[in-house]
Each structure stands twice: as C-alpha cells, then as structure tokens.
Coordinates of C-alpha atoms and ligand atoms in Angstrom, one line a residue:
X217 CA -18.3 17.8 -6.7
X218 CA -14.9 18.2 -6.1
X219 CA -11.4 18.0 -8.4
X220 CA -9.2 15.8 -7.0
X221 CA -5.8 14.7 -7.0
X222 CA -4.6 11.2 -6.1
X223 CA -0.9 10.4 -6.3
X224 CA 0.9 7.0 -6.9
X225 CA -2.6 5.9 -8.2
X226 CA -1.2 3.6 -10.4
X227 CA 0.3 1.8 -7.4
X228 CA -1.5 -1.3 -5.7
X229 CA -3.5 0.6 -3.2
X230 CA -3.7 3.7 -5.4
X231 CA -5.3 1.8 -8.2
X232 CA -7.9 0.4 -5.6
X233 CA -9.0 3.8 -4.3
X234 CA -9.4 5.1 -8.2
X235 CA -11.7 2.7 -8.6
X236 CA -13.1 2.9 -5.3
X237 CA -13.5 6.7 -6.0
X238 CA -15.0 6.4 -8.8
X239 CA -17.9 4.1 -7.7
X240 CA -19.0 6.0 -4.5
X241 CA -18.4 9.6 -5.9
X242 CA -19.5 9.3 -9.5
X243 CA -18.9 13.3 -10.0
X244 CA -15.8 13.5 -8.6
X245 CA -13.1 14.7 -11.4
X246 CA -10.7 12.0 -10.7
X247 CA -6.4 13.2 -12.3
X248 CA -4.4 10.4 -11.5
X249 CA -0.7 11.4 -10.9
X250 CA 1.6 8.9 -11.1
X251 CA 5.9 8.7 -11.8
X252 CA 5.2 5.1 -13.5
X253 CA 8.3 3.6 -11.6
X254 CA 9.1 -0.2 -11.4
X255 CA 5.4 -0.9 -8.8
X256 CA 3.9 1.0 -11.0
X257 CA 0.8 -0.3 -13.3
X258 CA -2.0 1.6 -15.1
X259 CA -3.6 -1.6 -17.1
X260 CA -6.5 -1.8 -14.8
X261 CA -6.9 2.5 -15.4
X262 CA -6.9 2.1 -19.3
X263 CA -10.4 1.3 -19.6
X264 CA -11.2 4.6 -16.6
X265 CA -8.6 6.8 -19.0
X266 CA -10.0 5.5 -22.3
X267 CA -13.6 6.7 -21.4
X268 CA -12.3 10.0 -19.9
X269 CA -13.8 9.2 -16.7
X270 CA -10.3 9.9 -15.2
X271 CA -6.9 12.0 -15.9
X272 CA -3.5 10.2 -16.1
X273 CA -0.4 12.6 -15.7
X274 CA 2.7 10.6 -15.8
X275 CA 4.7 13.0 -13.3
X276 CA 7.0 12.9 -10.2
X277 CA 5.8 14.7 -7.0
X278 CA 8.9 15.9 -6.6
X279 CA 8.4 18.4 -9.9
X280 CA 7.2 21.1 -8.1
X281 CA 7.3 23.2 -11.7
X282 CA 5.4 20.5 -12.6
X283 CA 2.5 20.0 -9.2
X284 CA 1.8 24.1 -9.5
X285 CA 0.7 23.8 -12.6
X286 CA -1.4 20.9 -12.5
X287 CA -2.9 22.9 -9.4
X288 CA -3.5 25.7 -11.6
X289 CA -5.1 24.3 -14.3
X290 CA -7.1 21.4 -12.0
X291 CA -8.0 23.4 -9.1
X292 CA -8.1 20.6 -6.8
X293 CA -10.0 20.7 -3.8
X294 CA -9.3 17.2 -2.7
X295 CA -5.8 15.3 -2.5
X296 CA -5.3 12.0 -1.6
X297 CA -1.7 11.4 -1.8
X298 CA -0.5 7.7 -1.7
X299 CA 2.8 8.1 -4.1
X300 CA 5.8 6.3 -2.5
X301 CA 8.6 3.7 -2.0
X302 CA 7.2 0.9 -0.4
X303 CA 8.9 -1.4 0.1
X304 CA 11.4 -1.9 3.0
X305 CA 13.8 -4.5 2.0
X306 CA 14.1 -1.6 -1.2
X307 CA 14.7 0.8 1.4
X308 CA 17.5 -1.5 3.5
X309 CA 19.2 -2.4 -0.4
X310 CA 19.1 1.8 -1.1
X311 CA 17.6 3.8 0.7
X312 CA 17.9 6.8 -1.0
X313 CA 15.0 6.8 -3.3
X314 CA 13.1 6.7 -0.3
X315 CA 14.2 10.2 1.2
X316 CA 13.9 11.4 -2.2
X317 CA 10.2 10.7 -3.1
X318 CA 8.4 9.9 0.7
X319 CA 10.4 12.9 2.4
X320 CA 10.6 15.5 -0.2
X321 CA 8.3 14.5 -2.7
X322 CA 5.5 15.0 0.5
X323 CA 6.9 18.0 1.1
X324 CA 6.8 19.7 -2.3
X325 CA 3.1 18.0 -2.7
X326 CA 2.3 20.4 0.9
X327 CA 4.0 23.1 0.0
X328 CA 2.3 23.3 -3.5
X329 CA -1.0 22.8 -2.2
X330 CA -0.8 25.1 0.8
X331 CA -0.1 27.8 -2.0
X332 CA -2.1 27.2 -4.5
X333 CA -5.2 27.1 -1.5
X334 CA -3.9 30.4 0.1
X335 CA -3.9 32.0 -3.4
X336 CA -7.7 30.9 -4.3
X337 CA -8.9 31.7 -1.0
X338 CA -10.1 28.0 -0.9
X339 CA -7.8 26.5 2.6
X340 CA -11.1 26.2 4.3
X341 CA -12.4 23.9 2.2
X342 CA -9.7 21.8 0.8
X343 CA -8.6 18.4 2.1
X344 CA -4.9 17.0 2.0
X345 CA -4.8 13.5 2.6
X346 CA -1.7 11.6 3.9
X347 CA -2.0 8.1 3.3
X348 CA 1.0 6.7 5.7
X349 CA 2.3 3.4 7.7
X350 CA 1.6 1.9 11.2
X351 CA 5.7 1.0 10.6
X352 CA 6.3 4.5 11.9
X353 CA 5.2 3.2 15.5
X354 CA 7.9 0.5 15.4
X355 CA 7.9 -2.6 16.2
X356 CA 5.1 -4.3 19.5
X357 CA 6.4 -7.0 21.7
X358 CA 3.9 -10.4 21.8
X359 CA 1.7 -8.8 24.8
X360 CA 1.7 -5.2 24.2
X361 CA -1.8 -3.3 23.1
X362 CA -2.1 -2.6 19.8
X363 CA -0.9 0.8 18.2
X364 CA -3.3 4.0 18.9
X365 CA -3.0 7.5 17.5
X366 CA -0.6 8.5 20.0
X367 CA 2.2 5.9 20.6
X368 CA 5.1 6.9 19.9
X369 CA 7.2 6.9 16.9
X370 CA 10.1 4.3 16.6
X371 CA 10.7 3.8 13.2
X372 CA 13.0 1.1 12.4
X373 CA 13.6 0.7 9.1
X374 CA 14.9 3.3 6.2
X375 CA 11.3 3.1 4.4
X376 CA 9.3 3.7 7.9
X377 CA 12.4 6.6 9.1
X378 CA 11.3 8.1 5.9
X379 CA 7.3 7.7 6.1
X380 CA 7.8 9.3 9.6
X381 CA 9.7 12.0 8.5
X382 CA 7.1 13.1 5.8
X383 CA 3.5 12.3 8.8
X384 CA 6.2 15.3 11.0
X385 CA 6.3 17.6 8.1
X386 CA 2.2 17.0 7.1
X387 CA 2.1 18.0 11.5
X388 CA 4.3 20.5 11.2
X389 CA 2.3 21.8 8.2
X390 CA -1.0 21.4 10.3
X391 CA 0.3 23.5 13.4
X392 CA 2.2 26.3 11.4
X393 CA 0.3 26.9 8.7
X394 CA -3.5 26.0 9.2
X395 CA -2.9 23.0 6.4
X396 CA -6.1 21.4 6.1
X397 CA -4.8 17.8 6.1
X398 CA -5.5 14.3 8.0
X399 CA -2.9 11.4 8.2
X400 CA -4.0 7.7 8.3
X401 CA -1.4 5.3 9.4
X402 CA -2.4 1.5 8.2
X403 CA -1.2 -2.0 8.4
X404 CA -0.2 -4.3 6.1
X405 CA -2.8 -4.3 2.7
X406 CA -3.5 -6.9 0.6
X407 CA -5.8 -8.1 -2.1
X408 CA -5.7 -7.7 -6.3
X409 CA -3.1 -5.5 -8.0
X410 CA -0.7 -6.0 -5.3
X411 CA 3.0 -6.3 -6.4
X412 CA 4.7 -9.6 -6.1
X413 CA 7.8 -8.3 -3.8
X414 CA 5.2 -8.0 -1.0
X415 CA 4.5 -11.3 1.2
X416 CA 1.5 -12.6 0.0
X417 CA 1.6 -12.0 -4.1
X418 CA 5.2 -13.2 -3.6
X419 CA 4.6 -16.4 -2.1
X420 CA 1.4 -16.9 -4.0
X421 CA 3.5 -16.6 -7.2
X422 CA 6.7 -18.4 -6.2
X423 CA 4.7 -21.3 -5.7
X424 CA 2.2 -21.5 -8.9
X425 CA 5.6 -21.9 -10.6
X426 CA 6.7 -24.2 -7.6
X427 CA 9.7 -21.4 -6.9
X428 CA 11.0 -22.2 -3.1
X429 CA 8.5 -19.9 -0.5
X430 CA 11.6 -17.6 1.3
X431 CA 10.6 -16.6 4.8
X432 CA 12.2 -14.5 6.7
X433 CA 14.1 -15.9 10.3
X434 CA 11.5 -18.2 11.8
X435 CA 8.5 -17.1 10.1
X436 CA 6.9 -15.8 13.8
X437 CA 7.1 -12.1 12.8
X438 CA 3.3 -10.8 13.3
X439 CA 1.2 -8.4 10.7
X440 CA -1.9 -7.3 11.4
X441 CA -3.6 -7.6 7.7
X442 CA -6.1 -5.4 6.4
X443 CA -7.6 -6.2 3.2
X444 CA -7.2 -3.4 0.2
X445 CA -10.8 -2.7 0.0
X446 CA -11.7 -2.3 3.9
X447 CA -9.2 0.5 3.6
X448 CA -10.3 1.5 0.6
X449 CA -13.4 2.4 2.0
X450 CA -11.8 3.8 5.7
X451 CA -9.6 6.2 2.8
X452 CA -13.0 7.7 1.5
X453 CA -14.4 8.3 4.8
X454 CA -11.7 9.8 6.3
X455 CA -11.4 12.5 3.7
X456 CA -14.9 13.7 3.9
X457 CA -15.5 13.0 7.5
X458 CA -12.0 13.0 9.8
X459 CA -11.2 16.2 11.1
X460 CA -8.5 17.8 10.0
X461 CA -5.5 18.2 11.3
X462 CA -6.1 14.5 13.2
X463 CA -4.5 11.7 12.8
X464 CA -6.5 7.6 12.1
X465 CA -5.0 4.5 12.2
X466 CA -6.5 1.7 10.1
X467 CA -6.3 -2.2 10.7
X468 CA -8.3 -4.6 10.0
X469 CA -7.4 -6.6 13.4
X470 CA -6.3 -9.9 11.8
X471 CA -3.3 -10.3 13.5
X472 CA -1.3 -13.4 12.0
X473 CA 1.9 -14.7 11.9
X474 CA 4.0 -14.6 8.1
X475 CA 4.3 -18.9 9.2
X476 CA 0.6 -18.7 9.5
X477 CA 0.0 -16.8 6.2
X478 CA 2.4 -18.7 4.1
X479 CA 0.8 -22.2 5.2
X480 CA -2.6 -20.7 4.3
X481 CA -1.4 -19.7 0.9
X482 CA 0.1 -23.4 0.3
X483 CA -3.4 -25.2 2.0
X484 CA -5.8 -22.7 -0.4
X485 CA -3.8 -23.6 -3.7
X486 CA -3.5 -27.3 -3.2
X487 CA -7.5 -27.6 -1.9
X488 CA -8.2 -25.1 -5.3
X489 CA -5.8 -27.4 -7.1
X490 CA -7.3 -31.0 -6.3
X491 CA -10.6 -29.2 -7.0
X492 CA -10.0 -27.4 -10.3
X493 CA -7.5 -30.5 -12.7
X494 CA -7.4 -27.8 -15.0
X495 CA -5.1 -25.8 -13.3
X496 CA -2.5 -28.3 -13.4
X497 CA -1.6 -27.9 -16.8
X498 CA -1.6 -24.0 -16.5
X499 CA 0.9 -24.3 -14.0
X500 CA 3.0 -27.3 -13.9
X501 CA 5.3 -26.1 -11.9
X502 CA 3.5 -26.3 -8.9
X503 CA 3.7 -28.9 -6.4
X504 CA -0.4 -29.3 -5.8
X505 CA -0.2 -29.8 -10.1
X506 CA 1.4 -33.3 -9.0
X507 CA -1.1 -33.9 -5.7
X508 CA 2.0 -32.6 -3.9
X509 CA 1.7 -30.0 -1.1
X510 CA 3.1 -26.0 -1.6
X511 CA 4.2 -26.6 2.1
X512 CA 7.1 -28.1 0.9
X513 CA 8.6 -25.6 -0.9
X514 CA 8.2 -23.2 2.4
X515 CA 12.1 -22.2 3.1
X516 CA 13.3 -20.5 6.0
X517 CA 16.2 -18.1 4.8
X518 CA 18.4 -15.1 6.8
X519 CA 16.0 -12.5 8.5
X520 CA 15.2 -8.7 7.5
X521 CA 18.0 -7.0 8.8
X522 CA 15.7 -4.8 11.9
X523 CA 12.8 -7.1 11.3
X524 CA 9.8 -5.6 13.3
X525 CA 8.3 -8.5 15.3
X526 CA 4.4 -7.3 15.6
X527 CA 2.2 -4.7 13.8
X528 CA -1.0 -4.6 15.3
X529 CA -3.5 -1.5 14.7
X530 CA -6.1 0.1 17.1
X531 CA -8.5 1.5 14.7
X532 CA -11.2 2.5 17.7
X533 CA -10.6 6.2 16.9
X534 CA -11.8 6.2 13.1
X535 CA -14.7 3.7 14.2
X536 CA -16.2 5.8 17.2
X537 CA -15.6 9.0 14.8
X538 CA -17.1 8.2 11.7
X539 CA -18.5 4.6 12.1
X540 CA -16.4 2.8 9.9
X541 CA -15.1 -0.5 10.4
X542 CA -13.2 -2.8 8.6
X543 CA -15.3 -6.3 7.8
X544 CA -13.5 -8.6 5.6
X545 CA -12.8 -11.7 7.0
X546 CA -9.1 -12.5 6.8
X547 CA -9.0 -16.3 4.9
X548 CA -12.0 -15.0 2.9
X549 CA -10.2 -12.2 1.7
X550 CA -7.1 -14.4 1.1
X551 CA -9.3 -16.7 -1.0
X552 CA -10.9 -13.8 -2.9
X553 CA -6.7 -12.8 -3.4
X554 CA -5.8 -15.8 -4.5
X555 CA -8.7 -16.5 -6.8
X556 CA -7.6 -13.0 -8.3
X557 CA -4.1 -14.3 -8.9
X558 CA -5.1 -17.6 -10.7
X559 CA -7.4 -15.6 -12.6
X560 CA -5.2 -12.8 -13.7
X561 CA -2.0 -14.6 -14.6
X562 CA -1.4 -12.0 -17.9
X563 CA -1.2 -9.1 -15.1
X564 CA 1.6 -10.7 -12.9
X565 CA 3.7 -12.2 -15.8
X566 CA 3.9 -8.5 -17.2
X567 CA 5.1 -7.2 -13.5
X568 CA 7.0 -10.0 -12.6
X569 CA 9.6 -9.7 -15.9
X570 CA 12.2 -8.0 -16.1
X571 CA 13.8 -6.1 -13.2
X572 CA 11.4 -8.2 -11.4
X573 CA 14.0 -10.9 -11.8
X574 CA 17.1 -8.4 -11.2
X575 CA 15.2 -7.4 -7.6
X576 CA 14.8 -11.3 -6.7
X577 CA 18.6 -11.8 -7.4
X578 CA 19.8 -9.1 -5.2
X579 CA 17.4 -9.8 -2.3
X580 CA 17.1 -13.8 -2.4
X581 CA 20.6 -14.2 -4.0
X582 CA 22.7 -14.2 -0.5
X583 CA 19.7 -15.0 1.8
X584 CA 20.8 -18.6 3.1
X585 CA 18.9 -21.3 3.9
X586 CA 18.7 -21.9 8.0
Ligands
LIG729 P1 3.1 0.9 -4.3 O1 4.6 0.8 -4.2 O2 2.4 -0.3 -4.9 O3 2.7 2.2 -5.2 C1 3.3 3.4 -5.1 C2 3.1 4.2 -6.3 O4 3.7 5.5 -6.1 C3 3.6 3.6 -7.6 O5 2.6 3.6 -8.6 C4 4.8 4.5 -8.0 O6 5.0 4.6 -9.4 C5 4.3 5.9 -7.4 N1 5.5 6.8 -7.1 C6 6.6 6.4 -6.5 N2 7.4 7.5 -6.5 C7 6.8 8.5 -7.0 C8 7.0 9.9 -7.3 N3 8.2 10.4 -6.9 N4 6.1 10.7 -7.9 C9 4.9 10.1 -8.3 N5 4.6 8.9 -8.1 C10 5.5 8.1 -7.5 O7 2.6 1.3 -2.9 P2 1.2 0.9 -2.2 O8 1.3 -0.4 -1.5 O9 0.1 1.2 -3.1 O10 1.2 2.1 -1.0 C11 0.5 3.3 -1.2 C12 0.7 4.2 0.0 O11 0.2 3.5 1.2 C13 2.2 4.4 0.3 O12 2.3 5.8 0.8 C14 2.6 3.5 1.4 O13 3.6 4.0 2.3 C15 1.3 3.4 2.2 N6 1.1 2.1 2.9 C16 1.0 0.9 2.2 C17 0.8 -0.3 2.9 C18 0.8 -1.6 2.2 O14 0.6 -2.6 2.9 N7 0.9 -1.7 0.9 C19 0.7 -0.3 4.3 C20 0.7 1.0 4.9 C21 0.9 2.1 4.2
LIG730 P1 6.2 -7.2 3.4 O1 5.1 -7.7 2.5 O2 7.5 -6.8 2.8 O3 5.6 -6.0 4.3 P2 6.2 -5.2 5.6 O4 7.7 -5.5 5.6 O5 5.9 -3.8 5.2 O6 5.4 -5.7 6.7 O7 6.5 -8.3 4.5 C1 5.5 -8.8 5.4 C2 6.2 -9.7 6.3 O8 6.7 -10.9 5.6 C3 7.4 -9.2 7.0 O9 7.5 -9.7 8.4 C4 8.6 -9.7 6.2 C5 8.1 -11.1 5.7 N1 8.6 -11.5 4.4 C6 9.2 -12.8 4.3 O10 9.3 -13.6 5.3 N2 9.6 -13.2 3.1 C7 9.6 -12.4 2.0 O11 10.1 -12.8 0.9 C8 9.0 -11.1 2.1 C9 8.9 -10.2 0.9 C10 8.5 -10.7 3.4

C-alpha cells in the first residue's frame, strides 16, 4: 500500500488517473493536490472526496511551507505530479504563469520530496513521477521518424521552453542527488473531462451551439493523439515498473492532421444528429439540428504564432520494458468523446462560463479569417 500524492488532479488528465488509481490500486491512500485555477474541476472527485476514498488539498505546488507539511503528515511514498499550465496559446498571451508553476512549482515539489525521503530514510523506495510533454522535442518535419527518448530538445513554444526546463531540473535531480524519479513525455490527450480551449472539446462545443470551428493556418498541422485512458493506464505502469531515473515517451500512434480531426468531429455530430431527432431541440444551434453539415462552420483563421507542424511519439521503449501498449482506436475513442460531451452538457456549460468567454475574446478576437 502506498500514500500517494497526485498534483493538478483536478485537471483533465489528473482527474482521469484518480479515478484510474483508484480502480487498479484499491489500497492506495489517494491526497489529491490541486491550486483549483481556471482548468481546474473537482465535480467528478466529489463523490471519491465525499466517501473519503480520497484527500482533496486545495494548495499551490509552489507553497513549499505548505508541500513539507503535507509530506509530514502524509508520508507519501508515491508522487505523481501532473499540476501545470497547459495550454500554449495561454503561454504565447503570458507566459509567465508558466515559469511560475511548471518551472518552479517542479522544483519546490523535488526539492520537498528529496527532503522529506532523505529524512525518513525512505529514497530507496519512493517514486517521483514527472508527467511531461513530447512538445519539448519540438516540432518533426512530414518524413522524419517519430520522437524517441533521446531526440533532442527544441522546444518552441513558452509552455514547452518551460515543461523542458522543469524534465532538466527532475535530470538534474536524478544525477546529483540519487532522486528516485521517472519522466514520461506524451502526445496530445483526449477523451472526457477535457477543457474546451483544447482542439477537440473546443470544436466539439463551438459547433453544438453552431459557434464557427477556428483552425489554425491551413489546418495541416499533425498530432499524434493518444486517448486519456491509454495513458492513463501507461501512467500506472510506469510508476511501478519504469526504472528510475529513465525517461518514456507515450503515444498512442494516431497521427492525424487538426483538418482531419475537425471534419471527423462535424461527420460524427451530424451522423449522431440525423440519428438521435432529439438532439435537435437540445441544441438548436447546431447546423446538423437543421440537416445541415458542422463542415460549414469549419473557419480557417491566423496560425499559432511558432506553430509545431508534427508530433509524433515512439512509444517502443515503455512497450518492450513493461509491455504496455496503447489500444484505443482513434475514431472509436473520438466517438466515445463525443458521446461524453452530448451526454454531459451540465459539466461543460459550468467550465465554459465565465472567463471561459474572456479567454475566447482575447485569443479568437484578432484571429482573422484567411
Ligand atoms: P490541465 O490544464 O487540464 O490541468 C492542470 C491542473 O494543474 C489543473 O487542475 C490546475 O488547477 C492545476 N495547477 C496549475 N497550477 C498549479 C499549481 N501551481 N499548484 C497546484 N496545482 C496547479 O492539464 P492536463 O491536460 O490535465 O495536463 C496534465 C499534465 O500532463 C501537465 O503537466 C501537462 O503538461 C501534461 N501533458 C498534457 C497533455 C495533454 O494533451 N493534455 C499532453 C502532454 C503532457
Ligand atoms: P491544442 O489542443 O492547443 O494542443 P497543442 O497545441 O498542445 O498540440 O492544439 C492542437 C492542435 O490544434 C494544434 O496544432 C493547434 C490546433 N488548434 C486549432 O487549429 N484551433 C484551435 O482553436 C485550437 C485550440 C488548436
């Protein structure tokens, strides 16, 4: 049994792997730790904190006061540390928040834990896990092989400068100190509980209220997309099973292009549409409502200022290691996403109000057309 800490679990990935957690390791003592900023959401946790079968701390990483004593009192052999800024057209508007909690906030979170392990005598047997980005790699060219462990770093935006920054200081921690940690580097999640500034929620709910669907440049930028619960799953294993000090990268080898994505998102919701009349009335808005297509509401707008043309992950390490491959199919998984959406409508309303709409003004307001 082990005590364990996951930060940012109230995030989208974060609030998969608590769950995730909880299923697979029953006696696990799960203490959430989360700074409850604007991608932040705990409503699918209330039932997990309401029966006690998990912790909640509201609390910044960067509150080091704050991270010794949970250590103290929690004696965490495990952390799985996921807390973040995500989001990299955040991190082009200000990128400051993103030093502040990805670069700093990592480094207290070490610092803390390295400490509190020396102290107990328990470094041997602990686990820090660094949940990061194949963005720190850069950006692949149409015919290049996939990212491995050991490509280089390019990072190109201010979100994936700062994700690098923090995978250095978890090495740095590795080599100097004996810091029992591993670092996964993934590609693009998706599935339920993801927040609608991300590609797939956005477009999903821009057009169930037939909003225009804003692409960025041509739409011929490439992700590789890995759905939440293959890595999920990859998350768990690697804990127990990587080696520390070693680094995995995760993908689920569904390389697509954001055209390609978008026009699957319009297809699924007007087949679901002309197949489900009720939902016509739940969302008038829509285009399929009226027998029309989503397509047309697809809009190409001004590109991502250093827009990375091609993600694309070569997971081989973490499968020949510990035999764990990610399975779900990509327009499966997309259906399954969607269905999600339709069905949890209360859950995106909530996320989407507010400075929500303040966010879609700054970063849509002066994107033009082309
Ligand atoms: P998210 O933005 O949905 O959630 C991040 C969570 O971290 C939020 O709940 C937020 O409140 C919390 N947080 C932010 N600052 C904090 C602070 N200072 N102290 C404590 N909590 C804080 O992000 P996500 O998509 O769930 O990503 C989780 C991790 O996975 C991140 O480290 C991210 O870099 C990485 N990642 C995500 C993706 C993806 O496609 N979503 C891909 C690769 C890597
Ligand atoms: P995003 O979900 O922001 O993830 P990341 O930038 O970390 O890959 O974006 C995925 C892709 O979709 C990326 O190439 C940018 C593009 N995109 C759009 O074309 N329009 C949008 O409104 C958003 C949010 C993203």
């Amino acid at each position: 049994m082990h005590s364990v800490m996951i930060t940012g679990g109230a995030g989208f990935i974060g609030q998969n792997l608590v769950h995730a957690w909880r299923v697979a390791r029953p006696t696990d003592r799960l203490i959430v730790v989360d700074a409850m900023t604007y991608a932040a959401n705990v409503r699918s946790l209330e039932p997990l904190i309401a029966d006690r079968s998990i912790l909640f701390v509201k609390g910044d990483i960067n509150d080091a006061a704050l991270m010794r004593s949970l250590f103290e009192e929690y004696k965490f052999t495990r952390v799985a540390h996921l807390a973040a800024e995500s989001h990299v057209d955040r991190s082009i508007a200000d990128p400051e928040a993103f030093l502040q909690t990805n670069v700093f906030g990592t480094f207290t979170l070490l610092r803390t834990a390295l400490d509190a392990w020396r102290s107990t005598g328990t470094l041997d047997r602990a686990r820090f896990l660094h949940v990061s980005t194949d963005e720190v790699y850069g950006s692949l060219g149409s015919a290049d092989p996939a990212f491995s462990e050991s490509s280089p770093y390019r990072p190109n935006s201010p979100y994936a400068a700062s994700k690098a920054a923090s995978d250095h200081m978890v090495r740095a921690f590795v080599a100097t100190y004996d810091m029992p940690a591993l670092i996964t580097n993934c590609s693009n999640n998706y599935g339920p509980y993801q927040h609608p500034e991300k590609l797939i929620p956005l477009m999903l709910v821009h057009a169930l209220d037939g909003k225009s669907l804003p692409v960025y440049g041509d739409g011929s930028n490439i992700r590789d997309w890995l759905h939440v619960s293959d890595h999920c799953d990859a998350l768990l294993t690697v804990i127990e099973r990587g080696r520390t000090g070693e680094t995995y990268n995760i993908g689920g080898r569904k390389e697509r292009t954001n055209r390609d994505v978008v026009e699957l998102i319009c297809d699924t919701l007007d087949r679901t549409f002309a197949a489900e009349p009720a939902l016509a009335s739940r969302f008038p808005g829509c285009p399929a409502a009226a027998g029309a297509s989503c397509r047309s509401l697809i809009t190409y707008v001004t590109d991502r200022p250093g827009h990375d043309h091609r993600y694309a992950i070569d997971a081989s390490k973490l499968a020949r290691e510990t035999g764990q491959r990610c399975s779900v199919d990509f327009t499966a998984g997309l259906g399954r996403t969607i269905r999600w959406y339709l069905d949890n409508e209360a859950w995106w309303r909530e996320v989407t109000s507010g400075a929500y709409k303040a966010w879609i003004d700054k970063n849509y307001g002066l994107r033009i057309a082309v």
